Amino acid sequence: MEKINQTDQSRRRFLLSGLLTSFSAFAAMLLYPVWRFIMPPPVPESKQSSVKAATVDELKPNSGKVFPFGNKPAILVRLANGEYRAFSAVCAHLQCTVQYREDYKLIWCACHNGKFDLNGNVLSGPPPAPLEAYDVFISGKDITVAKRT
Amino acid sequence: MFEFSRSENKFQAKKLRRICLKIIKSITGWIEERIDLSGIRGFMDEKVVPEHKHHFWYGIGGITLFLYVIQVITGILLLLYYRPSAESAYESVEFIMTSVRYGWLIRSIHSWGANLMIFFLFVHMFSTFFMKAYRKPREMTWMSGVALLILALAFGFSGYLLPWNKLSYFATKVGTEIAAVVPVIGKHILMFLRGGEDVSGATLTRFFGFHVALLPTITFLILGVHLLFVQAQGMSVPPSLSAEYEKNPKSMRFFPDFILRDAVGWLAVLGLLGILAAVFPWELGEKADPFSPAPQGIKPEWFFVFMFQTLKYIPGRILSLNGEALAIFAFGFGALFWFLVPFLDRRAQKNLSSSFFTAIGIILVLYILAMTGISYFFD
């Protein structure tokens, strides 16, 4: 009698573990496509390395302009002395879009009060890294901004 | 002549009452022939609510539920015209507010109702916290309530983006970016929430789905459980009053006495909601533009402002660790602590006064008020 019980128990354990394994496999089979469906397919990053940002008569000294660079915003700043500088407009803190503050004469993020100097370096606030700097080229009336290689 | 018409009126009223009662009786009779309603009838007859100096606070949960019902109704109405895409969402809300008759009112009630609902939810939560209503056997009621608070915040966060205006666009950008600081799975959470790398039309479609399908379904289930617990266990008497209450128990019937008092509160809130919606219609703002800078004065909705303001004060790096990641972990830890309060407050479990937890609650309320106040008035 004892022997039969032991056999029964080990058979029961075997069947139970088999049942659990197949149930888990079945659940995984159902959930995997759902998980893959929920996660969006990757979109290739823009390979654009330069873009026309503005024309020479568009920005007065001590002003800035946010423009699309591929699928990310970038900022072109005209300094008070007429010089142009360009940076990624994406703040390294929480990816907000920065802007040029004419009153402060620096780049500012409205979201968490991050301040950057006109070389893109962090002056104050929570941003953990500077803004990526771009090269600026002027040809004729067009101002072109290019990623540094 | 006057006397005659008065008695005539009385006669007519009695007759109407008799007819109404007859109709109700015949309907309930018809149902009772098919289903046994005696359990529900008995429950309604016997259910009582304790009466003491703090019983006013029992009604706040009902007000929150009432506002949720208003949200469901106005939400369904808005669905008739709203179009969830980056190209048409803003325009459809504009259409609702300018061309659809009473559209401005329905949208305003939905927006104000959402804010009032979360306000009353906070009041309800802190009142139950300070009255230590989470003591045994109501631990699961508390935990389901905290889950409902998180769902309400998720409703607020997802609904904020739907008009697709500048403020909501950047608030969503910041809010979803916060998820990315979670180690290992952060990026996956971000992609799941945004439907891509950036906040875009795909995010709007997702948030719409969360707001009108996923969250209401989960809320319906958890709210059902929460209400079931409340009804099955009855109202808790605060430990500070329980000795006195046991000596001299006073209670009122739930039906109709308590529910009618509740209804007065609902009516007052409906009046307040109507005034707010009519006098201060909810603004639509400017249409979102992913290539414009974040607007000055950008803020999330008020119930997230204390966290938003905290993030402003956290430096980018703390001892070579990511500052905001630490802040997010602190908030996550705080939420977990709050969720598990019934198990941590051992003194309240024994019906003893637990001034330590009361102090934590007071500090939390003061912190939320101070951070929110600084953000609105000094920043």
PDB file of N, CA and C in Angstrom, chain A residues 35 37-43 66-74 90 92-99 101 108-113 125-128, chain B residues 169-170 173-174 177-178 181 187-189 191-192 194-198 206 290-298 308 311-312 314-317 322 324 379:
ATOM      1  N   TRP A  35       3.780  40.739 -26.709  1.00  0.00           N
ATOM      2  CA  TRP A  35       4.900  41.576 -26.265  1.00  0.00           C
ATOM      3  C   TRP A  35       5.580  42.236 -27.457  1.00  0.00           C
ATOM      4  N   PHE A  37       4.299  42.776 -30.321  1.00  0.00           N
ATOM      5  CA  PHE A  37       3.358  43.715 -30.947  1.00  0.00           C
ATOM      6  C   PHE A  37       3.364  45.046 -30.191  1.00  0.00           C
ATOM      7  N   ILE A  38       3.414  44.955 -28.859  1.00  0.00           N
ATOM      8  CA  ILE A  38       3.359  46.175 -28.034  1.00  0.00           C
ATOM      9  C   ILE A  38       4.597  47.046 -28.257  1.00  0.00           C
ATOM     10  N   MET A  39       5.774  46.396 -28.349  1.00  0.00           N
ATOM     11  CA  MET A  39       6.995  47.187 -28.524  1.00  0.00           C
ATOM     12  C   MET A  39       7.075  47.676 -29.967  1.00  0.00           C
ATOM     13  N   PRO A  40       7.195  48.985 -30.177  1.00  0.00           N
ATOM     14  CA  PRO A  40       7.160  49.508 -31.547  1.00  0.00           C
ATOM     15  C   PRO A  40       8.375  49.062 -32.366  1.00  0.00           C
ATOM     16  N   PRO A  41       8.189  48.856 -33.664  1.00  0.00           N
ATOM     17  CA  PRO A  41       9.326  48.457 -34.494  1.00  0.00           C
ATOM     18  C   PRO A  41      10.363  49.573 -34.546  1.00  0.00           C
ATOM     19  N   PRO A  42      11.656  49.243 -34.662  1.00  0.00           N
ATOM     20  CA  PRO A  42      12.679  50.303 -34.675  1.00  0.00           C
ATOM     21  C   PRO A  42      12.585  51.151 -35.942  1.00  0.00           C
ATOM     22  N   VAL A  43      12.717  52.438 -35.731  1.00  0.00           N
ATOM     23  CA  VAL A  43      12.727  53.359 -36.881  1.00  0.00           C
ATOM     24  C   VAL A  43      14.182  53.785 -37.069  1.00  0.00           C
ATOM     25  N   VAL A  66      15.100  77.564 -33.113  1.00  0.00           N
ATOM     26  CA  VAL A  66      15.093  76.098 -33.043  1.00  0.00           C
ATOM     27  C   VAL A  66      14.617  75.582 -34.396  1.00  0.00           C
ATOM     28  N   PHE A  67      15.324  74.610 -34.944  1.00  0.00           N
ATOM     29  CA  PHE A  67      14.980  74.078 -36.264  1.00  0.00           C
ATOM     30  C   PHE A  67      15.126  72.551 -36.257  1.00  0.00           C
ATOM     31  N   PRO A  68      14.432  71.857 -37.180  1.00  0.00           N
ATOM     32  CA  PRO A  68      14.551  70.400 -37.203  1.00  0.00           C
ATOM     33  C   PRO A  68      15.867  69.950 -37.845  1.00  0.00           C
ATOM     34  N   PHE A  69      16.550  69.058 -37.163  1.00  0.00           N
ATOM     35  CA  PHE A  69      17.764  68.453 -37.728  1.00  0.00           C
ATOM     36  C   PHE A  69      17.478  66.950 -37.757  1.00  0.00           C
ATOM     37  N   GLY A  70      17.123  66.430 -38.934  1.00  0.00           N
ATOM     38  CA  GLY A  70      16.619  65.049 -39.001  1.00  0.00           C
ATOM     39  C   GLY A  70      15.323  64.998 -38.208  1.00  0.00           C
ATOM     40  N   ASN A  71      15.233  64.044 -37.247  1.00  0.00           N
ATOM     41  CA  ASN A  71      13.997  64.006 -36.451  1.00  0.00           C
ATOM     42  C   ASN A  71      14.202  64.561 -35.036  1.00  0.00           C
ATOM     43  N   LYS A  72      15.294  65.353 -34.856  1.00  0.00           N
ATOM     44  CA  LYS A  72      15.538  65.971 -33.542  1.00  0.00           C
ATOM     45  C   LYS A  72      15.637  67.484 -33.699  1.00  0.00           C
ATOM     46  N   PRO A  73      15.291  68.240 -32.646  1.00  0.00           N
ATOM     47  CA  PRO A  73      15.447  69.694 -32.747  1.00  0.00           C
ATOM     48  C   PRO A  73      16.897  70.140 -32.509  1.00  0.00           C
ATOM     49  N   ALA A  74      17.312  71.192 -33.197  1.00  0.00           N
ATOM     50  CA  ALA A  74      18.637  71.790 -32.988  1.00  0.00           C
ATOM     51  C   ALA A  74      18.436  73.290 -32.840  1.00  0.00           C
ATOM     52  N   VAL A  90      18.435  69.377 -27.668  1.00  0.00           N
ATOM     53  CA  VAL A  90      17.882  68.404 -26.728  1.00  0.00           C
ATOM     54  C   VAL A  90      18.682  68.454 -25.425  1.00  0.00           C
ATOM     55  N   ALA A  92      20.214  67.409 -22.008  1.00  0.00           N
ATOM     56  CA  ALA A  92      20.644  66.078 -21.564  1.00  0.00           C
ATOM     57  C   ALA A  92      19.933  65.634 -20.295  1.00  0.00           C
ATOM     58  N   HIS A  93      19.182  66.521 -19.672  1.00  0.00           N
ATOM     59  CA  HIS A  93      18.510  66.150 -18.422  1.00  0.00           C
ATOM     60  C   HIS A  93      17.333  65.237 -18.707  1.00  0.00           C
ATOM     61  N   LEU A  94      16.223  65.813 -19.205  1.00  0.00           N
ATOM     62  CA  LEU A  94      15.071  64.968 -19.526  1.00  0.00           C
ATOM     63  C   LEU A  94      14.576  65.242 -20.950  1.00  0.00           C
ATOM     64  N   GLN A  95      15.512  65.542 -21.821  1.00  0.00           N
ATOM     65  CA  GLN A  95      15.260  65.636 -23.265  1.00  0.00           C
ATOM     66  C   GLN A  95      14.290  66.754 -23.675  1.00  0.00           C
ATOM     67  N   CYS A  96      14.140  67.784 -22.847  1.00  0.00           N
ATOM     68  CA  CYS A  96      13.308  68.912 -23.254  1.00  0.00           C
ATOM     69  C   CYS A  96      14.034  69.704 -24.342  1.00  0.00           C
ATOM     70  N   THR A  97      13.287  70.537 -25.060  1.00  0.00           N
ATOM     71  CA  THR A  97      13.902  71.344 -26.102  1.00  0.00           C
ATOM     72  C   THR A  97      14.297  72.702 -25.518  1.00  0.00           C
ATOM     73  N   VAL A  98      15.587  73.048 -25.647  1.00  0.00           N
ATOM     74  CA  VAL A  98      16.088  74.294 -25.055  1.00  0.00           C
ATOM     75  C   VAL A  98      15.761  75.495 -25.953  1.00  0.00           C
ATOM     76  N   GLN A  99      16.035  76.693 -25.462  1.00  0.00           N
ATOM     77  CA  GLN A  99      15.796  77.904 -26.251  1.00  0.00           C
ATOM     78  C   GLN A  99      16.856  78.954 -25.891  1.00  0.00           C
ATOM     79  N   ARG A 101      17.834  82.554 -24.566  1.00  0.00           N
ATOM     80  CA  ARG A 101      17.241  83.635 -23.779  1.00  0.00           C
ATOM     81  C   ARG A 101      18.013  84.912 -24.058  1.00  0.00           C
ATOM     82  N   TRP A 108      18.775  78.174 -22.483  1.00  0.00           N
ATOM     83  CA  TRP A 108      18.007  77.868 -21.274  1.00  0.00           C
ATOM     84  C   TRP A 108      16.987  76.782 -21.551  1.00  0.00           C
ATOM     85  N   CYS A 109      16.803  75.913 -20.570  1.00  0.00           N
ATOM     86  CA  CYS A 109      15.768  74.889 -20.694  1.00  0.00           C
ATOM     87  C   CYS A 109      14.634  75.232 -19.739  1.00  0.00           C
ATOM     88  N   ALA A 110      13.439  75.430 -20.300  1.00  0.00           N
ATOM     89  CA  ALA A 110      12.287  75.863 -19.488  1.00  0.00           C
ATOM     90  C   ALA A 110      11.806  74.769 -18.545  1.00  0.00           C
ATOM     91  N   CYS A 111      12.117  73.526 -18.864  1.00  0.00           N
ATOM     92  CA  CYS A 111      11.528  72.440 -18.071  1.00  0.00           C
ATOM     93  C   CYS A 111      12.047  72.408 -16.638  1.00  0.00           C
ATOM     94  N   HIS A 112      13.378  72.437 -16.476  1.00  0.00           N
ATOM     95  CA  HIS A 112      13.919  72.363 -15.110  1.00  0.00           C
ATOM     96  C   HIS A 112      14.979  73.421 -14.843  1.00  0.00           C
ATOM     97  N   ASN A 113      14.885  74.517 -15.606  1.00  0.00           N
ATOM     98  CA  ASN A 113      15.746  75.683 -15.378  1.00  0.00           C
ATOM     99  C   ASN A 113      17.242  75.375 -15.574  1.00  0.00           C
ATOM    100  N   GLY A 125      21.816  74.231 -12.928  1.00  0.00           N
ATOM    101  CA  GLY A 125      20.629  73.394 -13.093  1.00  0.00           C
ATOM    102  C   GLY A 125      20.993  71.930 -13.200  1.00  0.00           C
ATOM    103  N   PRO A 126      19.980  71.099 -13.426  1.00  0.00           N
ATOM    104  CA  PRO A 126      20.221  69.650 -13.364  1.00  0.00           C
ATOM    105  C   PRO A 126      20.852  68.970 -14.598  1.00  0.00           C
ATOM    106  N   PRO A 127      21.018  69.623 -15.763  1.00  0.00           N
ATOM    107  CA  PRO A 127      21.544  68.846 -16.907  1.00  0.00           C
ATOM    108  C   PRO A 127      22.895  68.200 -16.590  1.00  0.00           C
ATOM    109  N   PRO A 128      23.021  66.895 -16.831  1.00  0.00           N
ATOM    110  CA  PRO A 128      24.270  66.208 -16.492  1.00  0.00           C
ATOM    111  C   PRO A 128      25.354  66.322 -17.568  1.00  0.00           C
TER     112      PRO A 128
ATOM    113  N   TYR B 169       2.501  68.395 -24.516  1.00  0.00           N
ATOM    114  CA  TYR B 169       3.532  67.697 -25.292  1.00  0.00           C
ATOM    115  C   TYR B 169       4.823  67.613 -24.475  1.00  0.00           C
ATOM    116  N   PHE B 170       5.264  68.758 -23.937  1.00  0.00           N
ATOM    117  CA  PHE B 170       6.535  68.747 -23.208  1.00  0.00           C
ATOM    118  C   PHE B 170       6.404  68.078 -21.840  1.00  0.00           C
ATOM    119  N   LYS B 173       6.764  64.580 -22.613  1.00  0.00           N
ATOM    120  CA  LYS B 173       8.151  64.293 -22.967  1.00  0.00           C
ATOM    121  C   LYS B 173       8.977  64.079 -21.697  1.00  0.00           C
ATOM    122  N   VAL B 174       8.844  65.009 -20.758  1.00  0.00           N
ATOM    123  CA  VAL B 174       9.597  64.912 -19.501  1.00  0.00           C
ATOM    124  C   VAL B 174       9.120  63.694 -18.694  1.00  0.00           C
ATOM    125  N   GLU B 177      10.251  60.468 -20.187  1.00  0.00           N
ATOM    126  CA  GLU B 177      11.707  60.354 -20.130  1.00  0.00           C
ATOM    127  C   GLU B 177      12.157  59.869 -18.749  1.00  0.00           C
ATOM    128  N   ILE B 178      11.385  60.236 -17.736  1.00  0.00           N
ATOM    129  CA  ILE B 178      11.709  59.818 -16.368  1.00  0.00           C
ATOM    130  C   ILE B 178      11.740  58.291 -16.283  1.00  0.00           C
ATOM    131  N   VAL B 181      15.037  56.288 -16.804  1.00  0.00           N
ATOM    132  CA  VAL B 181      16.143  56.209 -15.833  1.00  0.00           C
ATOM    133  C   VAL B 181      16.126  54.892 -15.041  1.00  0.00           C
ATOM    134  N   LYS B 187      14.456  51.629 -20.792  1.00  0.00           N
ATOM    135  CA  LYS B 187      14.335  51.904 -22.233  1.00  0.00           C
ATOM    136  C   LYS B 187      13.084  51.215 -22.807  1.00  0.00           C
ATOM    137  N   HIS B 188      12.836  49.994 -22.320  1.00  0.00           N
ATOM    138  CA  HIS B 188      11.651  49.258 -22.791  1.00  0.00           C
ATOM    139  C   HIS B 188      10.367  49.967 -22.348  1.00  0.00           C
ATOM    140  N   ILE B 189      10.375  50.468 -21.102  1.00  0.00           N
ATOM    141  CA  ILE B 189       9.184  51.182 -20.605  1.00  0.00           C
ATOM    142  C   ILE B 189       8.955  52.432 -21.453  1.00  0.00           C
ATOM    143  N   MET B 191       9.878  52.984 -24.562  1.00  0.00           N
ATOM    144  CA  MET B 191       9.384  52.619 -25.894  1.00  0.00           C
ATOM    145  C   MET B 191       7.921  52.196 -25.830  1.00  0.00           C
ATOM    146  N   PHE B 192       7.573  51.473 -24.762  1.00  0.00           N
ATOM    147  CA  PHE B 192       6.188  51.021 -24.595  1.00  0.00           C
ATOM    148  C   PHE B 192       5.262  52.224 -24.445  1.00  0.00           C
ATOM    149  N   ARG B 194       5.882  55.488 -25.291  1.00  0.00           N
ATOM    150  CA  ARG B 194       5.891  56.445 -26.406  1.00  0.00           C
ATOM    151  C   ARG B 194       5.506  55.832 -27.745  1.00  0.00           C
ATOM    152  N   GLY B 195       5.650  54.531 -27.858  1.00  0.00           N
ATOM    153  CA  GLY B 195       5.398  53.916 -29.165  1.00  0.00           C
ATOM    154  C   GLY B 195       6.497  54.269 -30.139  1.00  0.00           C
ATOM    155  N   GLY B 196       7.670  54.615 -29.631  1.00  0.00           N
ATOM    156  CA  GLY B 196       8.814  54.987 -30.467  1.00  0.00           C
ATOM    157  C   GLY B 196       9.825  55.725 -29.616  1.00  0.00           C
ATOM    158  N   GLU B 197      10.868  56.222 -30.271  1.00  0.00           N
ATOM    159  CA  GLU B 197      11.931  56.916 -29.529  1.00  0.00           C
ATOM    160  C   GLU B 197      11.453  58.241 -28.930  1.00  0.00           C
ATOM    161  N   ASP B 198      10.614  58.948 -29.692  1.00  0.00           N
ATOM    162  CA  ASP B 198      10.196  60.291 -29.290  1.00  0.00           C
ATOM    163  C   ASP B 198       8.698  60.347 -29.023  1.00  0.00           C
ATOM    164  N   ARG B 206      -1.337  55.795 -28.447  1.00  0.00           N
ATOM    165  CA  ARG B 206      -1.193  54.892 -27.299  1.00  0.00           C
ATOM    166  C   ARG B 206      -1.875  55.453 -26.064  1.00  0.00           C
ATOM    167  N   PRO B 290       6.754  69.671 -32.198  1.00  0.00           N
ATOM    168  CA  PRO B 290       7.951  68.996 -31.682  1.00  0.00           C
ATOM    169  C   PRO B 290       9.237  69.779 -31.932  1.00  0.00           C
ATOM    170  N   PHE B 291       9.219  70.736 -32.859  1.00  0.00           N
ATOM    171  CA  PHE B 291      10.438  71.494 -33.152  1.00  0.00           C
ATOM    172  C   PHE B 291      10.384  72.925 -32.625  1.00  0.00           C
ATOM    173  N   SER B 292       9.594  73.110 -31.592  1.00  0.00           N
ATOM    174  CA  SER B 292       9.615  74.417 -30.935  1.00  0.00           C
ATOM    175  C   SER B 292      10.200  74.203 -29.541  1.00  0.00           C
ATOM    176  N   PRO B 293      10.804  75.257 -28.953  1.00  0.00           N
ATOM    177  CA  PRO B 293      11.357  75.074 -27.602  1.00  0.00           C
ATOM    178  C   PRO B 293      10.269  74.852 -26.564  1.00  0.00           C
ATOM    179  N   ALA B 294      10.651  74.236 -25.454  1.00  0.00           N
ATOM    180  CA  ALA B 294       9.694  74.041 -24.358  1.00  0.00           C
ATOM    181  C   ALA B 294       9.208  75.408 -23.887  1.00  0.00           C
ATOM    182  N   PRO B 295       7.901  75.619 -23.738  1.00  0.00           N
ATOM    183  CA  PRO B 295       7.399  76.953 -23.389  1.00  0.00           C
ATOM    184  C   PRO B 295       7.802  77.367 -21.973  1.00  0.00           C
ATOM    185  N   GLN B 296       7.945  78.684 -21.792  1.00  0.00           N
ATOM    186  CA  GLN B 296       8.284  79.194 -20.456  1.00  0.00           C
ATOM    187  C   GLN B 296       7.111  78.895 -19.525  1.00  0.00           C
ATOM    188  N   GLY B 297       7.432  78.640 -18.290  1.00  0.00           N
ATOM    189  CA  GLY B 297       6.377  78.354 -17.300  1.00  0.00           C
ATOM    190  C   GLY B 297       5.792  76.967 -17.456  1.00  0.00           C
ATOM    191  N   ILE B 298       6.484  76.098 -18.161  1.00  0.00           N
ATOM    192  CA  ILE B 298       5.968  74.735 -18.365  1.00  0.00           C
ATOM    193  C   ILE B 298       5.872  74.018 -17.017  1.00  0.00           C
ATOM    194  N   PHE B 308       7.910  67.317  -9.805  1.00  0.00           N
ATOM    195  CA  PHE B 308       8.558  68.139 -10.828  1.00  0.00           C
ATOM    196  C   PHE B 308       9.484  69.165 -10.175  1.00  0.00           C
ATOM    197  N   LEU B 311      12.624  67.633  -8.738  1.00  0.00           N
ATOM    198  CA  LEU B 311      13.618  67.331  -9.775  1.00  0.00           C
ATOM    199  C   LEU B 311      14.460  68.553 -10.126  1.00  0.00           C
ATOM    200  N   LYS B 312      13.854  69.747  -9.973  1.00  0.00           N
ATOM    201  CA  LYS B 312      14.594  70.975 -10.285  1.00  0.00           C
ATOM    202  C   LYS B 312      15.759  71.171  -9.329  1.00  0.00           C
ATOM    203  N   ILE B 314      17.402  68.738  -7.715  1.00  0.00           N
ATOM    204  CA  ILE B 314      18.346  67.621  -7.644  1.00  0.00           C
ATOM    205  C   ILE B 314      19.466  67.869  -8.653  1.00  0.00           C
ATOM    206  N   PRO B 315      20.722  67.895  -8.218  1.00  0.00           N
ATOM    207  CA  PRO B 315      21.803  68.100  -9.191  1.00  0.00           C
ATOM    208  C   PRO B 315      21.924  66.909 -10.148  1.00  0.00           C
ATOM    209  N   GLY B 316      22.500  67.187 -11.309  1.00  0.00           N
ATOM    210  CA  GLY B 316      22.648  66.138 -12.331  1.00  0.00           C
ATOM    211  C   GLY B 316      23.405  64.925 -11.812  1.00  0.00           C
ATOM    212  N   ARG B 317      24.408  65.172 -10.963  1.00  0.00           N
ATOM    213  CA  ARG B 317      25.228  64.059 -10.440  1.00  0.00           C
ATOM    214  C   ARG B 317      25.283  64.150  -8.921  1.00  0.00           C
ATOM    215  N   ASN B 322      23.573  59.184 -11.168  1.00  0.00           N
ATOM    216  CA  ASN B 322      22.630  60.041 -11.867  1.00  0.00           C
ATOM    217  C   ASN B 322      21.614  60.623 -10.872  1.00  0.00           C
ATOM    218  N   GLU B 324      18.742  62.396 -11.167  1.00  0.00           N
ATOM    219  CA  GLU B 324      17.298  62.179 -11.284  1.00  0.00           C
ATOM    220  C   GLU B 324      16.923  60.720 -11.071  1.00  0.00           C
ATOM    221  N   ASP B 379       8.433  80.548  -8.340  1.00  0.00           N
ATOM    222  CA  ASP B 379       9.334  80.098  -9.391  1.00  0.00           C
ATOM    223  C   ASP B 379       9.061  80.791 -10.719  1.00  0.00           C
TER     224      ASP B 379
END
